[in-house]
């Protein structure tokens, strides 16, 4: 198979979808890899690094999309990239379609087959291609929140860990999955008072054991959240219902309960945001204020630390890229049924039920869509 790796075009995105190690494994297995010149630059990977492992360099995105049977990316395709997709081509990347009806319709119209990293499942129903970026985003969430609490940045002016004689700040993490656990680990490390809220009791049990009493776990009822908001200096939103639009766990009316210039970090913004007042922001302009509360809602948080994030991502995606190149989509699904849940669009039809429901389009099962497209 000919695999194409374009340079990412989303604002402040410095990751790349394949590292030189991946090029080596694909070319050793007899596949061809076309990398857009400069694609690795943001992650400190040169064209020569790719060429040394057998990649062919292409001058622009048009050449990569034109030649490749499978496009491997990091972020959802931007309009100029959607225009380059075609029927019969496979796109493998983060998509987050439930929060983006327009992109969903454009991908359907492209005729391409689109596999979303964030909905691929493993044998245990976990999300192996979301997890590495959630680990990174969770750690950044607390760092960013701590920074935004500083007075010159518009925050309350409180140090997360306090000092001897002055109390620590209170951090509330809503959603104790991969993002939430990593955010809490950093907050505990910074010596804040940390509370993790979730609706899954088994998950709360796991967190309680993992933290050994260094943070409190609480069932995330609306009342419990309301009772905690007046104390919180930093609230990190990290809830997820697989593939669906994020539920709102803090409403606008509840902002009035919070301290002036407290900080909300909405990591779930890529699924539409879990605070009612959230809207997507970028690394160059990461925050805005609503009712005296600072909101940080960057949709590609790991893009800020590409030297970590590119390798964390490609370590996880490479086995899937190899399987898709080797067996094609239907063959790769036969060998690993969890890959089927990653398939969001096939040849003009939506094949992932939560996305079809969220954007109001018809749904067809992956197997039926693949059979029909043959
Ligand atoms: N902004 C970014 O750059 C970025 C990067 C990585 C991940 N994310 C996003 O972060 C979010 C969380 O990802 P994750 O990997 O931690 O997911 P996860 O599935 O590991 O964890 C989600 C947790 O939310 C809990 N939950 C669901 N509904 C809830 C509710 N109403 N109240 C309280 N808890 C609830 C679940 O029980 C689960 O423990 C996702 O939307 C993901 O796409 C964003």
Tab-separated table of C-alpha atoms and ligand atoms in Angstrom:
chain	number	residue	atom	x	y	z
A	1	UNK	CA	0.000	0.000	0.000
A	2	UNK	CA	1.064	3.567	-0.563
A	3	UNK	CA	0.752	5.490	2.728
A	4	UNK	CA	0.745	9.310	2.736
A	5	UNK	CA	1.754	11.596	5.605
A	6	UNK	CA	0.846	15.272	5.045
A	7	UNK	CA	2.070	18.181	7.135
A	8	UNK	CA	-0.590	19.176	9.702
A	9	UNK	CA	-2.368	22.436	8.896
A	10	UNK	CA	-4.489	23.121	12.010
A	11	UNK	CA	-3.475	26.271	13.963
A	12	UNK	CA	-0.575	25.632	16.373
A	13	UNK	CA	-0.389	21.947	15.505
A	14	UNK	CA	3.186	20.643	15.522
A	15	UNK	CA	2.650	16.885	15.705
A	16	UNK	CA	3.132	14.505	12.789
A	17	UNK	CA	1.286	11.207	12.238
A	18	UNK	CA	4.250	8.913	11.548
A	19	UNK	CA	7.750	8.934	13.072
A	20	UNK	CA	10.811	7.649	11.183
A	21	UNK	CA	10.487	4.329	13.083
A	22	UNK	CA	7.063	3.867	11.472
A	23	UNK	CA	8.424	4.610	8.014
A	24	UNK	CA	11.067	1.938	8.600
A	25	UNK	CA	8.521	-0.708	9.638
A	26	UNK	CA	6.206	0.071	6.718
A	27	UNK	CA	8.955	0.056	4.105
A	28	UNK	CA	10.527	-3.105	5.575
A	29	UNK	CA	7.089	-4.742	5.119
A	30	UNK	CA	7.110	-3.743	1.432
A	31	UNK	CA	4.868	-0.656	1.581
A	32	UNK	CA	5.586	2.786	0.171
A	33	UNK	CA	5.542	5.913	2.329
A	34	UNK	CA	5.156	9.433	0.915
A	35	UNK	CA	5.872	12.220	3.421
A	36	UNK	CA	5.197	15.887	2.731
A	37	UNK	CA	8.383	17.896	2.961
A	38	UNK	CA	8.548	19.646	6.353
A	39	UNK	CA	5.867	17.405	7.927
A	40	UNK	CA	8.129	16.479	10.854
A	41	UNK	CA	9.709	19.894	11.375
A	42	UNK	CA	7.490	20.847	14.356
A	43	UNK	CA	8.480	17.615	16.103
A	44	UNK	CA	12.212	18.087	15.390
A	45	UNK	CA	12.185	15.387	12.653
A	46	UNK	CA	13.889	16.425	9.394
A	47	UNK	CA	13.106	15.353	5.814
A	48	UNK	CA	16.481	13.580	5.865
A	49	UNK	CA	15.424	11.557	8.945
A	50	UNK	CA	12.415	10.275	6.986
A	51	UNK	CA	14.378	9.678	3.773
A	52	UNK	CA	16.995	7.664	5.707
A	53	UNK	CA	14.278	5.153	6.672
A	54	UNK	CA	12.962	4.803	3.118
A	55	UNK	CA	10.300	7.532	2.781
A	56	UNK	CA	9.842	9.455	-0.440
A	57	UNK	CA	9.435	13.210	0.078
A	58	UNK	CA	6.652	15.076	-1.742
A	59	UNK	CA	6.610	18.868	-2.152
A	60	UNK	CA	3.019	19.584	-1.064
A	61	UNK	CA	-0.249	18.187	0.306
A	62	UNK	CA	-1.721	17.877	-3.203
A	63	UNK	CA	1.049	15.418	-4.140
A	64	UNK	CA	0.630	13.364	-0.929
A	65	UNK	CA	-3.181	13.145	-1.154
A	66	UNK	CA	-2.971	12.550	-4.922
A	67	UNK	CA	-0.673	9.547	-4.627
A	68	UNK	CA	-1.625	7.829	-1.365
A	69	UNK	CA	-4.213	5.085	-0.915
A	70	UNK	CA	-4.236	5.742	2.843
A	71	UNK	CA	-3.684	9.160	4.454
A	72	UNK	CA	-2.411	9.099	8.037
A	73	UNK	CA	-2.893	12.372	9.936
A	74	UNK	CA	-3.133	13.773	13.471
A	75	UNK	CA	-5.989	16.289	13.537
A	76	UNK	CA	-9.278	16.365	11.668
A	77	UNK	CA	-8.842	17.429	8.029
A	78	UNK	CA	-9.178	21.159	7.425
A	79	UNK	CA	-11.354	22.302	4.450
A	80	UNK	CA	-8.378	22.442	2.050
A	81	UNK	CA	-7.558	18.821	2.957
A	82	UNK	CA	-11.152	17.556	2.713
A	83	UNK	CA	-11.157	18.897	-0.848
A	84	UNK	CA	-8.252	16.552	-1.666
A	85	UNK	CA	-9.928	13.349	-0.378
A	86	UNK	CA	-11.507	10.938	-2.855
A	87	UNK	CA	-13.618	7.799	-3.062
A	88	UNK	CA	-11.596	4.648	-2.441
A	89	UNK	CA	-9.098	6.478	-0.207
A	90	UNK	CA	-8.787	5.739	3.530
A	91	UNK	CA	-8.246	8.536	6.062
A	92	UNK	CA	-6.880	7.504	9.497
A	93	UNK	CA	-6.797	10.364	12.047
A	94	UNK	CA	-8.608	12.068	14.970
A	95	UNK	CA	-12.039	13.226	13.740
A	96	UNK	CA	-14.360	14.021	16.732
A	97	UNK	CA	-17.321	14.153	14.324
A	98	UNK	CA	-20.135	14.182	16.913
A	99	UNK	CA	-19.249	17.817	17.632
A	100	UNK	CA	-18.864	18.780	13.951
A	101	UNK	CA	-21.879	18.183	11.668
A	102	UNK	CA	-20.358	20.245	8.850
A	103	UNK	CA	-17.155	18.180	8.687
A	104	UNK	CA	-19.218	14.988	8.899
A	105	UNK	CA	-21.287	16.048	5.878
A	106	UNK	CA	-18.134	17.047	3.960
A	107	UNK	CA	-16.458	13.675	4.674
A	108	UNK	CA	-19.621	11.857	3.602
A	109	UNK	CA	-19.613	13.897	0.379
A	110	UNK	CA	-15.913	13.107	-0.243
A	111	UNK	CA	-16.681	9.391	-0.648
A	112	UNK	CA	-13.547	8.515	1.362
A	113	UNK	CA	-13.490	5.946	4.170
A	114	UNK	CA	-12.685	7.673	7.461
A	115	UNK	CA	-11.373	5.854	10.532
A	116	UNK	CA	-11.283	7.925	13.746
A	117	UNK	CA	-8.478	7.253	16.227
A	118	UNK	CA	-10.686	8.301	19.151
A	119	UNK	CA	-13.374	5.640	18.668
A	120	UNK	CA	-11.121	2.604	17.994
A	121	UNK	CA	-11.584	0.176	20.905
A	122	UNK	CA	-9.417	-2.574	22.372
A	123	UNK	CA	-10.661	-5.927	23.682
A	124	UNK	CA	-11.639	-4.326	27.011
A	125	UNK	CA	-13.718	-1.536	25.427
A	126	UNK	CA	-10.987	1.044	26.187
A	127	UNK	CA	-9.774	3.653	23.657
A	128	UNK	CA	-6.141	2.767	22.866
A	129	UNK	CA	-5.597	5.574	20.339
A	130	UNK	CA	-7.153	8.298	22.491
A	131	UNK	CA	-5.327	7.247	25.674
A	132	UNK	CA	-1.812	8.517	24.840
A	133	UNK	CA	-3.079	11.998	23.931
A	134	UNK	CA	-5.360	11.983	26.977
A	135	UNK	CA	-2.318	11.268	29.143
A	136	UNK	CA	-0.571	14.294	27.627
A	137	UNK	CA	-3.657	16.567	27.731
A	138	UNK	CA	-4.396	15.620	31.340
A	139	UNK	CA	-0.911	16.644	32.438
A	140	UNK	CA	-1.076	19.892	30.420
A	141	UNK	CA	-4.542	20.680	31.866
A	142	UNK	CA	-3.171	21.143	35.376
A	143	UNK	CA	-0.048	22.989	34.191
A	144	UNK	CA	-2.174	25.345	32.051
A	145	UNK	CA	-4.697	25.804	34.848
A	146	UNK	CA	-1.967	26.625	37.371
A	147	UNK	CA	-0.510	29.193	34.962
A	148	UNK	CA	-3.902	30.797	34.202
A	149	UNK	CA	-4.540	31.179	37.958
A	150	UNK	CA	-1.626	33.633	38.102
A	151	UNK	CA	-2.787	37.238	38.557
A	152	UNK	CA	-1.014	38.763	35.517
A	153	UNK	CA	-2.814	36.210	33.330
A	154	UNK	CA	-6.215	37.179	34.710
A	155	UNK	CA	-6.393	34.466	37.370
A	156	UNK	CA	-7.256	34.708	41.086
A	157	UNK	CA	-3.575	34.847	41.962
A	158	UNK	CA	-3.250	31.650	43.978
A	159	UNK	CA	-0.412	29.107	44.006
A	160	UNK	CA	-1.742	25.547	43.594
A	161	UNK	CA	0.401	24.039	46.329
A	162	UNK	CA	0.295	26.899	48.824
A	163	UNK	CA	3.300	27.299	51.186
A	164	UNK	CA	3.836	26.449	54.865
A	165	UNK	CA	1.309	28.565	56.748
A	166	UNK	CA	-0.894	29.295	53.696
A	167	UNK	CA	-3.458	26.770	52.431
A	168	UNK	CA	-3.188	25.058	49.042
A	169	UNK	CA	-5.630	25.740	46.188
A	170	UNK	CA	-8.540	23.378	45.499
A	171	UNK	CA	-8.616	21.470	42.207
A	172	UNK	CA	-11.836	19.788	41.055
A	173	UNK	CA	-11.462	17.250	38.224
A	174	UNK	CA	-14.797	16.170	36.678
A	175	UNK	CA	-14.373	12.881	34.763
A	176	UNK	CA	-11.767	10.528	36.214
A	177	UNK	CA	-10.746	8.646	33.061
A	178	UNK	CA	-7.333	8.902	31.410
A	179	UNK	CA	-7.332	12.719	31.209
A	180	UNK	CA	-8.773	13.123	34.700
A	181	UNK	CA	-6.346	10.726	36.357
A	182	UNK	CA	-3.316	12.377	34.737
A	183	UNK	CA	-4.586	15.856	35.603
A	184	UNK	CA	-5.076	14.740	39.205
A	185	UNK	CA	-1.596	13.163	39.367
A	186	UNK	CA	0.004	16.492	38.427
A	187	UNK	CA	-2.282	18.442	40.791
A	188	UNK	CA	-1.352	16.065	43.639
A	189	UNK	CA	2.321	16.449	42.666
A	190	UNK	CA	1.922	20.235	42.868
A	191	UNK	CA	0.462	19.722	46.369
A	192	UNK	CA	-3.021	21.077	45.692
A	193	UNK	CA	-6.150	19.757	47.462
A	194	UNK	CA	-7.553	17.487	44.775
A	195	UNK	CA	-11.056	16.075	44.218
A	196	UNK	CA	-11.904	13.715	41.345
A	197	UNK	CA	-15.583	13.353	40.424
A	198	UNK	CA	-16.944	10.568	38.192
A	199	UNK	CA	-20.225	8.707	37.686
A	200	UNK	CA	-18.585	5.288	37.376
A	201	UNK	CA	-18.168	3.813	40.869
A	202	UNK	CA	-15.711	1.144	39.701
A	203	UNK	CA	-13.531	3.877	38.239
A	204	UNK	CA	-13.685	5.797	41.525
A	205	UNK	CA	-12.546	2.597	43.301
A	206	UNK	CA	-9.556	2.287	40.931
A	207	UNK	CA	-8.630	5.951	41.469
A	208	UNK	CA	-8.934	5.639	45.219
A	209	UNK	CA	-6.457	2.759	45.163
A	210	UNK	CA	-4.108	4.446	42.660
A	211	UNK	CA	-3.899	7.662	44.706
A	212	UNK	CA	-3.577	5.946	48.052
A	213	UNK	CA	-5.657	8.611	49.783
A	214	UNK	CA	-3.821	11.612	48.254
A	215	UNK	CA	-7.019	12.805	46.539
A	216	UNK	CA	-10.727	12.481	47.337
A	217	UNK	CA	-13.075	10.660	44.981
A	218	UNK	CA	-16.719	11.726	44.788
A	219	UNK	CA	-19.759	10.532	42.804
A	220	UNK	CA	-20.455	13.274	40.234
A	221	UNK	CA	-24.067	14.145	41.002
A	222	UNK	CA	-25.284	17.620	40.028
A	223	UNK	CA	-25.672	18.465	43.721
A	224	UNK	CA	-22.136	17.296	44.609
A	225	UNK	CA	-20.707	19.436	41.777
A	226	UNK	CA	-22.716	22.465	42.939
A	227	UNK	CA	-21.502	22.002	46.510
A	228	UNK	CA	-17.850	21.849	45.346
A	229	UNK	CA	-17.880	24.769	42.873
A	230	UNK	CA	-17.725	27.552	45.528
A	231	UNK	CA	-14.482	26.037	46.909
A	232	UNK	CA	-12.753	25.281	43.604
A	233	UNK	CA	-9.924	27.458	42.294
A	234	UNK	CA	-9.364	25.249	39.237
A	235	UNK	CA	-11.985	22.993	37.608
A	236	UNK	CA	-10.822	20.534	34.942
A	237	UNK	CA	-13.552	19.044	32.717
A	238	UNK	CA	-12.591	15.595	31.374
A	239	UNK	CA	-15.803	13.628	30.865
A	240	UNK	CA	-16.391	11.407	27.857
A	241	UNK	CA	-19.226	9.262	26.597
A	242	UNK	CA	-17.543	7.271	23.801
A	243	UNK	CA	-17.976	9.007	20.448
A	244	UNK	CA	-20.850	11.214	21.631
A	245	UNK	CA	-21.149	14.946	22.221
A	246	UNK	CA	-19.918	15.766	25.757
A	247	UNK	CA	-22.636	16.223	28.412
A	248	UNK	CA	-22.680	19.615	30.180
A	249	UNK	CA	-21.512	19.076	33.758
A	250	UNK	CA	-21.368	22.807	34.633
A	251	UNK	CA	-24.133	25.126	33.397
A	252	UNK	CA	-23.883	28.887	32.939
A	253	UNK	CA	-26.133	29.535	35.940
A	254	UNK	CA	-23.676	27.571	38.113
A	255	UNK	CA	-20.746	29.895	37.257
A	256	UNK	CA	-22.286	32.317	39.775
A	257	UNK	CA	-21.380	29.811	42.499
A	258	UNK	CA	-17.671	30.082	41.662
A	259	UNK	CA	-14.978	32.413	42.979
A	260	UNK	CA	-14.166	35.424	40.817
A	261	UNK	CA	-11.306	34.633	38.397
A	262	UNK	CA	-11.302	30.930	39.166
A	263	UNK	CA	-10.259	28.866	36.107
A	264	UNK	CA	-12.143	26.267	34.068
A	265	UNK	CA	-10.082	23.995	31.758
A	266	UNK	CA	-12.393	22.133	29.348
A	267	UNK	CA	-10.363	19.226	27.962
A	268	UNK	CA	-13.575	17.686	26.548
A	269	UNK	CA	-13.876	20.650	24.171
A	270	UNK	CA	-12.946	18.378	21.241
A	271	UNK	CA	-16.232	16.550	21.836
A	272	UNK	CA	-18.154	19.840	22.024
A	273	UNK	CA	-17.175	20.858	25.578
A	274	UNK	CA	-18.505	19.788	28.991
A	275	UNK	CA	-19.138	23.293	30.357
A	276	UNK	CA	-22.128	25.091	28.827
A	277	UNK	CA	-20.109	28.279	28.344
A	278	UNK	CA	-17.125	26.643	26.559
A	279	UNK	CA	-16.129	27.366	22.982
A	280	UNK	CA	-13.016	26.126	21.135
A	281	UNK	CA	-9.802	28.161	21.498
A	282	UNK	CA	-6.221	27.871	20.217
A	283	UNK	CA	-2.784	27.849	21.862
A	284	UNK	CA	-2.127	31.382	20.576
A	285	UNK	CA	-5.339	32.708	22.202
A	286	UNK	CA	-6.239	30.020	24.740
A	287	UNK	CA	-8.654	31.734	27.154
A	288	UNK	CA	-11.761	33.894	27.409
A	289	UNK	CA	-13.884	35.020	30.336
A	290	UNK	CA	-17.563	34.394	31.066
A	291	UNK	CA	-19.232	35.792	34.215
A	292	UNK	CA	-15.826	36.438	35.839
A	293	UNK	CA	-14.529	32.879	35.294
A	294	UNK	CA	-11.542	32.206	33.013
A	295	UNK	CA	-12.171	29.467	30.402
A	296	UNK	CA	-9.268	27.537	28.768
A	297	UNK	CA	-10.654	25.431	25.885
A	298	UNK	CA	-7.785	24.473	23.547
A	299	UNK	CA	-8.888	21.642	21.234
A	300	UNK	CA	-5.404	20.297	20.494
A	301	UNK	CA	-3.589	20.592	23.811
A	302	UNK	CA	-0.949	17.885	23.022
A	303	UNK	CA	-0.008	19.872	19.889
A	304	UNK	CA	1.950	22.170	22.218
A	305	UNK	CA	4.411	19.440	23.239
A	306	UNK	CA	5.073	17.670	19.919
A	307	UNK	CA	8.357	16.085	20.934
A	308	UNK	CA	6.455	14.099	23.569
A	309	UNK	CA	3.102	13.837	21.809
A	310	UNK	CA	4.239	12.715	18.335
A	311	UNK	CA	6.033	9.684	19.788
A	312	UNK	CA	3.251	8.887	22.284
A	313	UNK	CA	0.726	8.978	19.431
A	314	UNK	CA	2.732	7.066	16.845
A	315	UNK	CA	3.717	4.337	19.339
A	316	UNK	CA	-0.018	3.624	19.661
A	317	UNK	CA	-1.124	4.100	16.042
A	318	UNK	CA	1.706	2.242	14.269
A	319	UNK	CA	0.354	-1.312	14.817
A	320	UNK	CA	-2.974	-0.182	13.311
A	321	UNK	CA	-1.281	1.589	10.381
A	322	UNK	CA	0.717	-1.587	9.686
A	323	UNK	CA	-2.412	-3.779	9.879
A	324	UNK	CA	-4.378	-1.469	7.561
A	325	UNK	CA	-1.509	-1.349	5.054
A	326	UNK	CA	-1.044	-5.111	5.185
A	327	UNK	CA	-4.642	-6.340	5.146
A	328	UNK	CA	-6.831	-3.418	4.002
A	329	UNK	CA	-9.699	-2.191	6.196
A	330	UNK	CA	-11.971	-5.255	5.973
A	331	UNK	CA	-9.048	-7.644	6.617
A	332	UNK	CA	-7.732	-5.564	9.519
A	333	UNK	CA	-11.223	-5.531	11.105
A	334	UNK	CA	-11.487	-9.325	10.687
A	335	UNK	CA	-8.214	-9.688	12.620
A	336	UNK	CA	-9.107	-7.040	15.256
A	337	UNK	CA	-12.872	-6.399	15.660
A	338	UNK	CA	-12.232	-3.348	17.890
A	339	UNK	CA	-11.019	-1.473	14.814
A	340	UNK	CA	-14.586	-1.563	13.414
A	341	UNK	CA	-15.740	0.926	16.057
A	342	UNK	CA	-13.186	3.395	14.682
A	343	UNK	CA	-14.839	3.415	11.264
A	344	UNK	CA	-17.014	6.555	11.212
A	345	UNK	CA	-17.669	7.035	7.469
A	346	UNK	CA	-17.530	4.579	4.541
A	347	UNK	CA	-17.999	5.684	0.933
A	348	UNK	CA	-20.651	8.317	1.608
A	349	UNK	CA	-22.371	6.787	4.652
A	350	UNK	CA	-22.022	7.277	8.421
A	351	UNK	CA	-21.103	3.974	10.085
A	352	UNK	CA	-20.761	5.037	13.748
A	353	UNK	CA	-24.114	5.303	15.536
A	354	UNK	CA	-23.313	8.070	18.107
A	355	UNK	CA	-22.052	10.326	15.291
A	356	UNK	CA	-25.081	9.612	13.062
A	357	UNK	CA	-27.346	10.465	15.991
A	358	UNK	CA	-25.421	13.612	17.014
A	359	UNK	CA	-25.331	15.114	13.520
A	360	UNK	CA	-28.749	13.878	12.336
A	361	UNK	CA	-27.610	11.669	9.446
A	362	UNK	CA	-28.616	8.081	8.604
A	363	UNK	CA	-26.598	5.151	9.993
A	364	UNK	CA	-25.438	1.924	8.337
A	365	UNK	CA	-23.388	-0.868	9.968
A	366	UNK	CA	-19.688	-0.939	8.977
A	367	UNK	CA	-19.897	-4.485	7.563
A	368	UNK	CA	-22.874	-3.578	5.346
A	369	UNK	CA	-21.230	-0.362	4.145
A	370	UNK	CA	-17.955	-2.147	3.329
A	371	UNK	CA	-19.814	-4.929	1.494
A	372	UNK	CA	-21.786	-2.351	-0.516
A	373	UNK	CA	-18.676	-0.353	-1.419
A	374	UNK	CA	-16.801	-3.349	-2.852
B	1	LIG	N1	-8.486	19.065	24.227
B	1	LIG	C1	-7.571	18.161	23.903
B	1	LIG	O1	-6.521	18.479	23.352
B	1	LIG	C2	-7.802	16.706	24.245
B	1	LIG	C3	-6.746	15.781	24.194
B	1	LIG	C4	-6.995	14.443	24.580
B	1	LIG	C5	-8.284	14.076	24.972
B	1	LIG	N2	-9.284	15.013	24.970
B	1	LIG	C6	-10.656	14.709	25.373
B	1	LIG	O2	-10.750	14.545	26.783
B	1	LIG	C7	-11.968	13.850	27.059
B	1	LIG	C8	-11.709	12.755	28.093
B	1	LIG	O3	-10.913	11.730	27.503
B	1	LIG	P1	-10.450	10.447	28.329
B	1	LIG	O4	-9.484	9.715	27.466
B	1	LIG	O5	-10.065	10.814	29.692
B	1	LIG	O6	-11.813	9.607	28.372
B	1	LIG	P2	-12.111	8.366	29.348
B	1	LIG	O7	-13.180	7.573	28.674
B	1	LIG	O8	-10.847	7.705	29.773
B	1	LIG	O9	-12.708	9.072	30.655
B	1	LIG	C9	-13.935	9.752	30.665
B	1	LIG	C10	-14.517	9.638	32.059
B	1	LIG	O10	-15.695	10.478	32.115
B	1	LIG	C11	-16.607	9.841	32.979
B	1	LIG	N3	-17.927	10.438	32.763
B	1	LIG	C12	-18.779	10.286	31.727
B	1	LIG	N4	-19.869	11.038	31.915
B	1	LIG	C13	-19.701	11.692	33.102
B	1	LIG	C14	-20.480	12.623	33.840
B	1	LIG	N5	-21.667	13.065	33.395
B	1	LIG	N6	-19.986	13.076	35.024
B	1	LIG	C15	-18.798	12.652	35.496
B	1	LIG	N7	-18.009	11.766	34.821
B	1	LIG	C16	-18.469	11.301	33.648
B	1	LIG	C17	-16.493	8.369	32.584
B	1	LIG	O11	-17.024	7.521	33.598
B	1	LIG	C18	-14.981	8.214	32.421
B	1	LIG	O12	-14.332	7.783	33.598
B	1	LIG	C19	-12.447	13.326	25.695
B	1	LIG	O13	-13.469	14.173	25.193
B	1	LIG	C20	-11.223	13.417	24.837
B	1	LIG	O14	-11.513	13.513	23.452
B	1	LIG	C21	-9.058	16.303	24.609
